[in-house]
Every structure is written in structure tokens, then in C-alpha cells.
Coordinates of C-alpha atoms and ligand atoms in Angstrom, one line a residue:
M285 CA 18.6 2.0 -26.5
N286 CA 15.0 1.7 -25.3
H287 CA 13.8 3.9 -22.5
R288 CA 10.2 3.0 -22.1
I289 CA 9.1 -0.6 -22.4
I290 CA 5.4 -0.5 -23.4
L291 CA 3.3 -3.6 -23.3
P292 CA 0.6 -3.7 -26.0
E293 CA -2.9 -3.2 -24.6
N294 CA -4.0 -6.7 -25.7
E295 CA -1.1 -8.2 -23.7
M296 CA -2.3 -6.7 -20.4
P297 CA -2.7 -9.7 -18.0
N298 CA -6.3 -10.7 -17.6
K299 CA -5.8 -12.7 -14.4
W300 CA -4.5 -11.8 -11.0
Y301 CA -1.9 -14.1 -9.3
N302 CA -2.5 -15.6 -5.9
V303 CA 0.8 -16.6 -4.3
L304 CA -0.7 -18.6 -1.4
P305 CA -1.0 -22.0 -3.0
D306 CA 2.7 -21.7 -4.1
L307 CA 4.0 -21.1 -0.7
P308 CA 5.7 -23.9 1.3
E309 CA 3.8 -23.1 4.5
P310 CA 0.1 -21.9 4.9
L311 CA -0.7 -18.4 6.0
P312 CA -1.8 -18.2 9.7
P313 CA -5.5 -17.6 9.8
P314 CA -7.2 -14.3 10.8
L315 CA -8.9 -14.6 14.3
H316 CA -12.2 -13.2 15.5
P317 CA -11.5 -10.1 17.7
E318 CA -13.6 -11.4 20.6
T319 CA -13.5 -15.2 20.5
L320 CA -9.8 -15.3 19.3
E321 CA -10.8 -18.3 17.2
P322 CA -10.1 -18.6 13.4
I323 CA -12.7 -16.4 11.8
E324 CA -15.4 -17.9 9.5
P325 CA -15.5 -16.1 6.1
E326 CA -19.3 -15.3 6.6
Q327 CA -18.4 -13.3 9.8
L328 CA -16.8 -10.7 7.5
A329 CA -20.0 -10.2 5.6
P330 CA -21.2 -7.1 7.4
I331 CA -18.0 -5.4 6.3
F332 CA -17.1 -6.8 2.8
P333 CA -19.0 -8.1 -0.2
M334 CA -18.9 -12.0 -0.5
S335 CA -16.8 -12.0 -3.7
L336 CA -13.9 -10.1 -2.0
I337 CA -14.3 -12.4 1.1
E338 CA -13.9 -15.4 -1.2
Q339 CA -10.7 -13.8 -2.7
E340 CA -9.4 -13.1 0.8
V341 CA -9.4 -16.9 1.6
S342 CA -9.0 -18.3 -2.0
S343 CA -6.5 -21.0 -2.8
M344 CA -7.0 -20.6 -6.5
P345 CA -3.6 -19.7 -8.1
W346 CA -5.2 -17.4 -10.7
V347 CA -8.3 -15.2 -10.5
P348 CA -9.8 -13.9 -13.7
I349 CA -10.2 -10.1 -13.9
P350 CA -13.8 -9.2 -14.8
E351 CA -14.2 -7.4 -18.1
P352 CA -15.8 -4.2 -16.5
V353 CA -12.6 -3.9 -14.4
M354 CA -10.4 -4.5 -17.4
E355 CA -12.2 -1.7 -19.1
V356 CA -11.5 0.9 -16.3
Y357 CA -7.9 -0.5 -16.0
R358 CA -7.5 0.4 -19.7
L359 CA -7.8 4.1 -18.8
Y360 CA -4.2 3.9 -17.7
R361 CA -2.9 0.3 -18.1
P362 CA -0.6 -1.3 -19.1
T363 CA 1.7 1.1 -17.4
P364 CA 5.3 1.7 -18.7
L365 CA 8.4 0.1 -17.4
V366 CA 11.1 2.8 -17.8
R367 CA 14.9 2.5 -17.9
A368 CA 16.4 5.2 -15.7
H369 CA 19.6 5.8 -17.9
R370 CA 20.0 9.4 -16.6
L371 CA 19.7 8.3 -13.0
E372 CA 22.3 5.5 -13.6
A373 CA 24.7 8.0 -15.1
A374 CA 24.4 10.4 -12.2
I375 CA 25.0 7.6 -9.7
G376 CA 27.9 6.3 -11.8
T377 CA 26.7 2.7 -11.7
R378 CA 26.9 0.1 -14.4
A379 CA 23.9 -1.6 -12.9
K380 CA 20.7 -1.2 -15.0
I381 CA 17.8 0.6 -13.2
Y382 CA 14.2 0.2 -14.3
Y383 CA 11.1 1.6 -12.7
K384 CA 7.5 0.5 -13.1
N385 CA 5.5 3.7 -13.4
E386 CA 2.2 3.5 -11.4
S387 CA 2.0 7.2 -11.1
V388 CA 0.3 7.5 -14.4
S389 CA -3.1 6.3 -13.0
P390 CA -5.9 8.9 -12.7
A391 CA -5.3 9.1 -8.9
G392 CA -1.6 9.3 -9.4
S393 CA -0.7 6.1 -7.5
H394 CA -1.0 2.3 -7.6
K395 CA -4.1 2.3 -5.4
P396 CA -6.7 2.4 -8.3
N397 CA -5.5 -1.2 -9.1
T398 CA -7.4 -2.4 -6.1
A399 CA -10.0 0.5 -5.8
I400 CA -11.5 -0.3 -9.2
P401 CA -12.2 -4.1 -8.5
Q402 CA -13.3 -3.3 -5.0
A403 CA -15.9 -0.8 -6.3
Y404 CA -16.9 -3.2 -9.0
Y405 CA -17.6 -6.2 -6.7
N406 CA -19.5 -4.1 -4.2
K407 CA -21.7 -2.8 -7.1
T408 CA -22.4 -6.3 -8.4
E409 CA -23.7 -7.3 -4.9
G410 CA -26.1 -4.4 -4.6
V411 CA -24.0 -2.1 -2.3
R412 CA -24.8 1.6 -2.7
R413 CA -22.2 3.3 -0.6
I414 CA -18.6 2.6 0.5
S415 CA -16.9 4.0 3.6
T416 CA -13.2 4.1 4.0
E417 CA -10.2 5.8 5.7
T418 CA -7.3 7.6 4.2
G419 CA -4.0 8.9 5.5
A420 CA -2.3 11.4 3.3
G421 CA -5.3 11.0 0.9
Q422 CA -4.1 8.7 -1.9
W423 CA -6.4 5.8 -1.1
G424 CA -9.3 8.2 -0.6
T425 CA -8.6 9.7 -4.0
A426 CA -8.4 6.3 -5.6
L427 CA -11.6 5.0 -4.1
S428 CA -13.6 8.0 -4.8
F429 CA -12.5 7.8 -8.5
A430 CA -13.3 4.1 -8.6
C431 CA -16.7 4.6 -7.0
K432 CA -17.6 7.3 -9.5
M433 CA -16.7 4.8 -12.3
F434 CA -19.3 2.4 -11.0
G435 CA -22.0 4.8 -9.8
L436 CA -21.4 4.2 -6.0
Q437 CA -21.4 6.8 -3.2
C438 CA -18.2 7.1 -1.1
T439 CA -17.5 8.5 2.3
V440 CA -13.9 9.1 3.4
Y441 CA -12.5 9.6 6.9
M442 CA -9.2 11.4 6.5
V443 CA -6.7 11.5 9.3
R444 CA -7.2 15.0 10.8
C445 CA -3.5 16.1 10.8
S446 CA -3.3 15.3 7.1
Y447 CA -6.7 16.8 6.3
E448 CA -5.4 20.1 7.7
Q449 CA -1.8 20.0 6.4
K450 CA -2.7 18.7 2.9
P451 CA -6.0 20.2 1.8
Y452 CA -5.5 19.4 -1.9
R453 CA -6.2 15.6 -1.7
G454 CA -9.4 16.4 0.2
I455 CA -10.5 18.7 -2.7
L456 CA -9.7 16.0 -5.3
I457 CA -11.8 13.5 -3.3
R458 CA -14.7 16.0 -3.3
A459 CA -14.2 16.7 -7.0
Y460 CA -14.6 13.0 -7.7
G461 CA -18.0 13.3 -5.9
A462 CA -17.2 11.8 -2.6
E463 CA -17.6 13.2 0.9
V464 CA -14.6 13.6 3.2
F465 CA -14.5 14.2 7.0
P466 CA -11.5 14.8 9.2
S467 CA -11.0 11.9 11.7
P468 CA -11.6 11.7 14.5
S469 CA -15.1 13.1 13.6
E470 CA -18.4 13.7 15.3
R471 CA -20.0 11.2 13.0
T472 CA -19.2 8.0 14.9
R473 CA -19.4 6.9 18.5
F474 CA -15.7 6.2 18.5
G475 CA -14.8 9.6 17.0
R476 CA -16.9 11.4 19.5
H477 CA -15.4 9.4 22.3
L478 CA -11.9 10.4 21.3
L479 CA -12.8 14.1 20.9
E480 CA -14.2 14.2 24.3
T481 CA -10.9 13.0 25.8
D482 CA -8.8 15.1 23.4
P483 CA -10.6 17.8 21.3
H484 CA -7.4 18.4 19.3
C485 CA -6.6 14.7 18.5
G486 CA -4.8 14.7 15.2
G487 CA -5.9 11.1 14.5
S488 CA -4.1 8.1 12.9
L489 CA -4.9 5.5 10.3
G490 CA -5.9 3.1 13.0
V491 CA -8.5 5.6 14.3
A492 CA -9.8 6.4 10.8
I493 CA -10.2 2.7 10.1
S494 CA -12.3 2.3 13.3
E495 CA -14.6 5.2 12.2
A496 CA -15.0 3.8 8.7
I497 CA -15.9 0.3 9.9
E498 CA -18.4 1.7 12.5
D499 CA -20.0 3.7 9.7
A500 CA -20.3 0.6 7.5
V501 CA -21.7 -1.8 10.1
S502 CA -24.3 0.8 11.3
R503 CA -25.9 1.0 7.8
G504 CA -27.5 -1.6 5.6
D505 CA -26.5 0.0 2.2
T506 CA -22.8 0.5 3.1
K507 CA -19.7 -1.7 3.1
Y508 CA -16.1 -0.8 4.0
A509 CA -13.0 -0.9 1.8
L510 CA -9.3 -1.1 2.8
G511 CA -6.6 0.1 0.5
S512 CA -3.7 -2.1 1.6
V513 CA -2.8 -5.0 3.9
L514 CA -5.4 -7.6 3.1
N515 CA -5.0 -10.6 0.9
H516 CA -7.6 -9.4 -1.7
V517 CA -5.8 -6.1 -2.0
I518 CA -2.5 -7.7 -2.5
L519 CA -4.1 -10.1 -5.1
H520 CA -5.3 -7.1 -7.2
Q521 CA -1.9 -5.4 -7.0
T522 CA -0.2 -8.3 -8.7
I523 CA -1.1 -6.8 -12.0
T524 CA 1.9 -4.6 -11.6
G525 CA 4.3 -7.5 -11.1
L526 CA 2.7 -9.5 -13.9
E527 CA 3.2 -6.7 -16.3
T528 CA 6.7 -6.1 -15.2
K529 CA 7.6 -9.7 -15.8
K530 CA 6.4 -9.5 -19.4
Q531 CA 8.1 -6.2 -19.9
L532 CA 11.5 -7.4 -18.6
E533 CA 11.2 -10.3 -20.9
M534 CA 10.5 -7.9 -23.8
A535 CA 13.6 -6.0 -22.8
G536 CA 15.6 -9.3 -22.7
E537 CA 16.4 -8.8 -19.0
K538 CA 16.5 -11.2 -16.1
P539 CA 15.4 -9.5 -12.9
D540 CA 18.0 -9.6 -10.1
I541 CA 16.7 -7.1 -7.5
L542 CA 13.1 -5.9 -7.0
I543 CA 12.6 -2.9 -4.6
G544 CA 9.5 -1.2 -3.2
C545 CA 8.4 1.0 -0.4
V546 CA 6.2 -0.5 2.3
G547 CA 3.2 1.0 4.2
G548 CA 0.7 -1.8 4.4
G549 CA 2.7 -3.7 1.8
S550 CA 0.5 -3.6 -1.3
N551 CA 2.7 -2.1 -3.9
F552 CA 5.7 -4.0 -2.9
A553 CA 3.9 -7.3 -2.7
G554 CA 2.2 -6.6 -5.9
L555 CA 5.5 -6.3 -7.7
V556 CA 7.4 -9.2 -6.1
L557 CA 4.8 -11.9 -5.6
P558 CA 4.6 -13.0 -9.3
F559 CA 8.5 -13.6 -9.0
V560 CA 8.2 -15.7 -5.8
P561 CA 7.9 -19.0 -7.7
D562 CA 11.1 -18.2 -9.6
K563 CA 12.9 -17.4 -6.3
L564 CA 11.5 -20.5 -4.6
S565 CA 12.8 -22.7 -7.6
G566 CA 16.3 -21.4 -6.9
K567 CA 16.8 -18.4 -9.1
P568 CA 19.0 -15.9 -7.3
M569 CA 16.8 -12.8 -6.8
R570 CA 16.6 -10.2 -4.0
F571 CA 13.3 -8.6 -2.8
V572 CA 14.0 -5.4 -0.9
A573 CA 11.3 -3.7 1.2
V574 CA 11.9 -0.1 2.3
E575 CA 10.2 1.7 5.1
P576 CA 10.6 4.9 7.2
Q577 CA 12.7 4.9 10.4
A578 CA 9.8 6.7 11.9
C579 CA 7.4 3.7 11.4
P580 CA 9.8 0.7 11.2
T581 CA 7.2 -2.1 11.1
L582 CA 9.3 -4.8 9.3
T583 CA 12.7 -3.9 10.6
R584 CA 11.8 -3.2 14.3
G585 CA 8.2 -4.5 14.9
E586 CA 7.2 -8.0 16.1
Y587 CA 5.7 -10.8 14.0
R588 CA 2.5 -11.6 16.1
Y589 CA -1.3 -11.3 16.1
D590 CA -2.6 -7.7 16.4
Y591 CA -5.7 -5.7 15.5
G592 CA -5.8 -3.6 12.5
D593 CA -7.4 -0.5 14.2
V594 CA -7.5 1.3 17.5
A595 CA -11.1 0.4 18.4
R596 CA -10.2 -3.3 17.9
L597 CA -13.0 -3.9 15.5
T598 CA -11.0 -5.7 12.8
P599 CA -10.0 -9.4 12.9
L600 CA -6.7 -10.2 14.5
L601 CA -4.1 -10.6 11.8
K602 CA -0.7 -12.2 12.2
M603 CA 1.7 -9.6 10.9
H604 CA 4.7 -7.4 11.7
T605 CA 3.3 -4.8 14.0
L606 CA 4.3 -1.9 16.2
G607 CA 1.1 -2.2 18.2
H608 CA -2.4 -1.0 17.2
N609 CA -2.2 2.0 19.5
F610 CA 1.0 3.2 17.8
F611 CA 0.7 6.9 16.7
P612 CA 3.6 7.4 14.4
P613 CA 5.3 10.8 14.3
P614 CA 3.9 13.1 11.5
I615 CA 6.4 12.4 8.7
H616 CA 5.6 13.4 5.1
S617 CA 5.1 9.9 3.9
G618 CA 1.6 9.6 5.2
G619 CA 1.1 6.5 3.2
L620 CA 3.7 4.7 5.2
R621 CA 2.4 5.5 8.6
Y622 CA 0.6 2.3 9.6
H623 CA 1.3 0.2 12.6
G624 CA 0.8 -3.2 10.8
E625 CA 1.7 -4.9 7.6
S626 CA 0.2 -7.2 5.1
P627 CA 0.0 -10.8 6.6
I628 CA 1.2 -12.2 3.2
L629 CA 4.3 -9.9 3.2
S630 CA 5.0 -10.6 6.8
H631 CA 4.7 -14.3 6.1
I632 CA 7.1 -14.4 3.1
A633 CA 9.5 -12.2 5.1
K634 CA 9.4 -14.8 7.9
L635 CA 10.1 -17.5 5.2
G636 CA 13.2 -15.6 4.4
L637 CA 12.2 -14.3 1.0
V638 CA 12.4 -10.6 1.8
E639 CA 15.0 -8.2 3.0
A640 CA 13.9 -4.9 4.8
R641 CA 15.6 -1.6 5.3
A642 CA 14.6 1.7 6.9
Y643 CA 15.6 5.3 6.1
Y644 CA 15.3 8.8 7.5
Q645 CA 13.2 11.2 5.7
T646 CA 15.9 13.8 4.9
E647 CA 18.0 11.2 3.1
V648 CA 14.8 10.0 1.3
F649 CA 14.1 13.5 0.1
E650 CA 17.7 13.9 -1.1
A651 CA 17.2 10.7 -3.2
A652 CA 13.9 12.2 -4.6
M653 CA 15.8 15.3 -5.7
L654 CA 18.4 13.3 -7.6
F655 CA 15.6 11.4 -9.4
L656 CA 13.7 14.6 -10.1
Q657 CA 16.8 16.3 -11.5
T658 CA 17.8 13.3 -13.7
E659 CA 14.6 11.5 -14.8
G660 CA 12.4 14.6 -14.5
F661 CA 9.4 13.3 -12.6
L662 CA 8.5 14.4 -9.0
P663 CA 8.1 11.2 -6.8
A664 CA 5.8 10.9 -3.9
P665 CA 7.6 10.9 -0.5
E666 CA 6.6 7.3 0.0
T667 CA 8.0 6.3 -3.4
S668 CA 11.2 8.1 -2.7
H669 CA 12.0 5.4 0.0
A670 CA 12.3 2.9 -2.9
I671 CA 14.4 5.4 -4.9
K672 CA 16.8 5.9 -1.9
A673 CA 17.3 2.1 -1.6
T674 CA 17.7 1.7 -5.3
I675 CA 20.4 4.3 -5.4
D676 CA 22.3 2.7 -2.5
I677 CA 22.1 -0.8 -3.9
A678 CA 23.0 0.4 -7.5
R679 CA 26.2 2.0 -6.2
D680 CA 27.5 -1.3 -4.9
A681 CA 26.0 -3.6 -7.6
A682 CA 28.0 -5.6 -10.1
P683 CA 27.9 -4.3 -13.7
G684 CA 24.8 -5.5 -15.5
T685 CA 22.7 -6.2 -12.4
V686 CA 19.1 -5.5 -13.2
I687 CA 17.4 -3.5 -10.5
T688 CA 13.6 -2.7 -10.8
F689 CA 11.6 -0.6 -8.4
L690 CA 8.0 0.2 -8.2
Y691 CA 7.3 3.9 -8.7
S692 CA 4.2 3.9 -6.6
G693 CA 3.0 7.6 -7.1
H694 CA 3.8 11.2 -8.1
G695 CA 4.5 13.9 -5.5
L696 CA 2.6 16.7 -7.3
L697 CA 0.2 17.1 -4.3
D698 CA 3.1 16.8 -1.8
L699 CA 4.8 20.1 -2.8
G700 CA 4.4 21.4 0.8
A701 CA 6.7 18.6 1.9
Y702 CA 9.3 19.5 -0.8
D703 CA 9.0 23.2 0.3
T704 CA 9.8 22.2 3.8
Y705 CA 12.8 20.2 2.5
L706 CA 14.1 22.9 0.2
R707 CA 13.9 25.5 3.1
G708 CA 16.0 23.1 5.2
D709 CA 13.3 22.6 7.8
L710 CA 12.8 18.9 7.4
K711 CA 13.4 16.9 10.6
D712 CA 14.2 13.3 11.0
E713 CA 11.9 11.4 13.3
E714 CA 12.7 8.2 15.0
Y715 CA 10.7 5.9 17.3
S716 CA 12.8 4.9 20.4
A717 CA 13.2 1.3 21.4
E718 CA 11.4 2.0 24.6
D719 CA 8.4 3.5 22.8
I720 CA 8.2 0.5 20.5
Q721 CA 8.3 -2.0 23.5
E722 CA 5.6 0.1 25.2
A723 CA 3.3 0.2 22.2
L724 CA 3.8 -3.6 21.6
K725 CA 2.4 -4.3 25.1
A726 CA -1.1 -3.5 23.8
C727 CA -1.0 -6.6 21.4
P728 CA -3.2 -9.4 22.5
N729 CA -1.4 -12.6 23.7
V730 CA -2.6 -15.3 21.3
G731 CA -0.7 -18.3 20.2
F732 CA 0.2 -19.8 16.8
Ligands
PLP9 C1 -0.4 4.3 -0.1 C2 0.9 4.5 -0.7 C3 2.0 3.7 -0.4 C4 2.0 2.7 0.7 O1 1.0 1.7 0.6 P1 1.4 0.2 0.3 O2 0.1 -0.6 0.6 O3 2.5 -0.3 1.2 O4 1.7 0.1 -1.2 C5 3.2 3.9 -1.1 N1 3.2 4.8 -2.1 C6 2.2 5.6 -2.4 C7 2.3 6.6 -3.5 C8 1.0 5.4 -1.8 O5 -0.1 6.1 -2.1

């Protein structure tokens, strides 16, 4: 009985998969934030290097992974696919549960899968410094690691409430050689403006994105990087689904149900997109996206054009959104607190390929405890959403059903959240229907 399905290093995929040419309908284009016309790729050049802009709009089905990226990937890839026998036994299910373990990366999550190529492409185009935002700190950690691998400077704007609640990620970012500032900060016009109105503003991802973009466009040597949502990020994350496909084949399994948690959608999309052609050709497969009740973008948001940030500097993207002014309650899954969603994921959800469900954080931590006490590893609170859905689905599944979820990160720097849970102090947060309608009013009225 195999537990860990290990792909030999020389079988690591050397191309990323682009789902767009395989979809029955084209993706609605990004729009310019001022003219509201479809944006020209060159208009993104002040923010991103050209090679990433080309990937953003590419219709090539496969994109070769450059060798210097493969070389850094090999520090932790291929990652194991693990059969969770002990979790199965504890649930009392006869379904088979596998998890793709992305927590083994240096940063402890799936995010280096895109941070590494983003740093590499910036380096090849002469960029010296990258600015970015981070919520709970996983993306900032991943990008500061990747920048160090390619000799780039890195500046991170970290949502202030996380910066204060979770100091360890900030320390790790600095240990990788990057600088990190709580956002809103005094370093940008937008940050100063917010602090004038509210000196105690705890920030949000949308605010930190505005600051990081302002930083990048105001300097010639700096570009901006985003850790989720965009097409090129999703492209890079398909390495996990491609490996999973090979590993399930090695185990002699046919995938029935794929599950992942959703913030901006990158780990979930990375897992499922390589299986989309199989589903489109009629194979019965379920893709289940899991989000917090406190930030219910897919289950309760609207599919429409919206900005990616509070200052409205980003292009308009057609996506599931709760409104760009949405300030989600401070739940412990910082990585899932974003108002928007990957346009690719939103699009395939609209095409009926994805089911979504939402959970409260207490039940999510209960699921995390069951996983920890059976499989032994401490999951990130974000990841635990996927675990909760896996447990629920496995309970009802027919014997032999193959369920695979993406284990997006470890929770070793989230012990404060576990402490709160263990003391019985964790509160469930929900966003009321009225609040959602109010926040959605800020979305621009554009067609398509
Ligand atoms: C950032 C993060 C997420 C959410 O981001 P996606 O882009 O939706 O994948 C989930 N899990 C972990 C561990 C993260 O760090």
C-alpha cells in the first residue's frame, strides 16, 4: 500500500499548461481603468515585464519552463502526492483521499511556483527591484525568496493588521533580504491619504496592492508582481495539476473529485485546469472550490467587471467580486481575504465546470485538527478549507471514489490562530447580504 507517490525528478513537467485555447468560449478581455476599452498589452508595460504580459494574453496551449526556473523548482519539486489512509480511517470512508503537498516548498506554500518564474522574467528584462503586497505574508515570503534566488531587491507592503498580529512572516521576509512595510504606509501618496483620514486603518489586500503599484510606476528600476488572480500566475501554478495527473496515473487511479481552497484562485486553478480537457470531453469529474463564509466571492459575489484594488489603478477584470472597497472581517485565513477572483476561474465557473462551497472558520479549524491528529502535519488555515470540504465529501462518497485536494501550505507560522481555536476563542464571521449589496454598488457599470 503506497502512501507517497513520488514523481522522479526527470519526469517533472517542463511546460506549463494554458487552458484558454481549450475553452469553448473566449475569456472576456481586461479593460483600461479610465477608458473602459479593452486594454492593449503594451499599456501594462509600466507594471509588468513584457514576457509576463505575453503570457497573460497568450493563446499557446503549452509554455516551456525556462531552465533557470526548472533549476530553482528542483529545490522542492516534484512535490509528493500522498494517500491519506489514516484520515480515511478516521472519517470511516471507503473513498480514497489523496493530497498534493505544496507545503514542502521553501516558503511553505504553493506560491513559489509563480514567484520563481516572475522573478526570473523580471531579471532577464533588466528589472532591479520588485514591489508587491502581501496579506498574511505567504506571498511576500515566496517572492522575497524568489528575488534572492535571482539577485533582485524586493519591497513588500503587508496588510497592517496582519503585520501586527503575525510578526513571524515579516521576520522571514526580512531574513530573505527583502524590506517589508505595514500598509497603509507613509511611503506612498495613497497610503498617506488613507492614514490622514484614519490613522489606525488596518489595511486590506486591495489597499496594499494600490501602494505596491504606485511604488512600481513611480520608479524606473521597479516592476510590480501579483501572487494570484492573473492569467500568468494561474499558468505557472498548473505545474501542480500536471504533476498530480502523472502521479495519479502512477498510482493507477482515475481522478473523480478535485478540491482546493480559493483566495484569488491560483492553487485551485493550478490543480484543476490540466483536467479541464478531460472534463470537457465528457469524463465525469467534479471540481470543488472552497472559500470562507467571511469572504464568499464565488458563492455570494457577482460575476462582473471590477477593479483589483481600492485606488482603482489596476485594469478592470471580469470576475466574481464582492466590490473593490470590500474590507473582509479579520479571519485567520488571511490568504483568502480578497474581494475578487481569478478571471479564468470565474469564467470556467460560469461555464458550469466548477462547484463552490463556503465554510465558517470554526468548522474549518475542527477539520484541521482531525487532519493534524491523523496525518500528522499542521495545515495552514487557508488549506484547512479544502480539508473540511474533503472530509464532508468523503463521508458521502461511494466506495472507491478518488478525491484529491491541494495541500496549499503548512500552518507552522499560524500557531497564534490555533492557540485562539484551542482556547475556544475563535469567532465565526459572516458578511451580511446587505453589506454585500452595499459593497457591490462600488463596481463600475460596464457591459459585456
Ligand atoms: C495565498 C494562499 C492561498 C490562497 O491563494 P490562491 O491564489 O487562491 O491559491 C491558499 N493557501 C495558502 C497556503 C496560501 O498561502
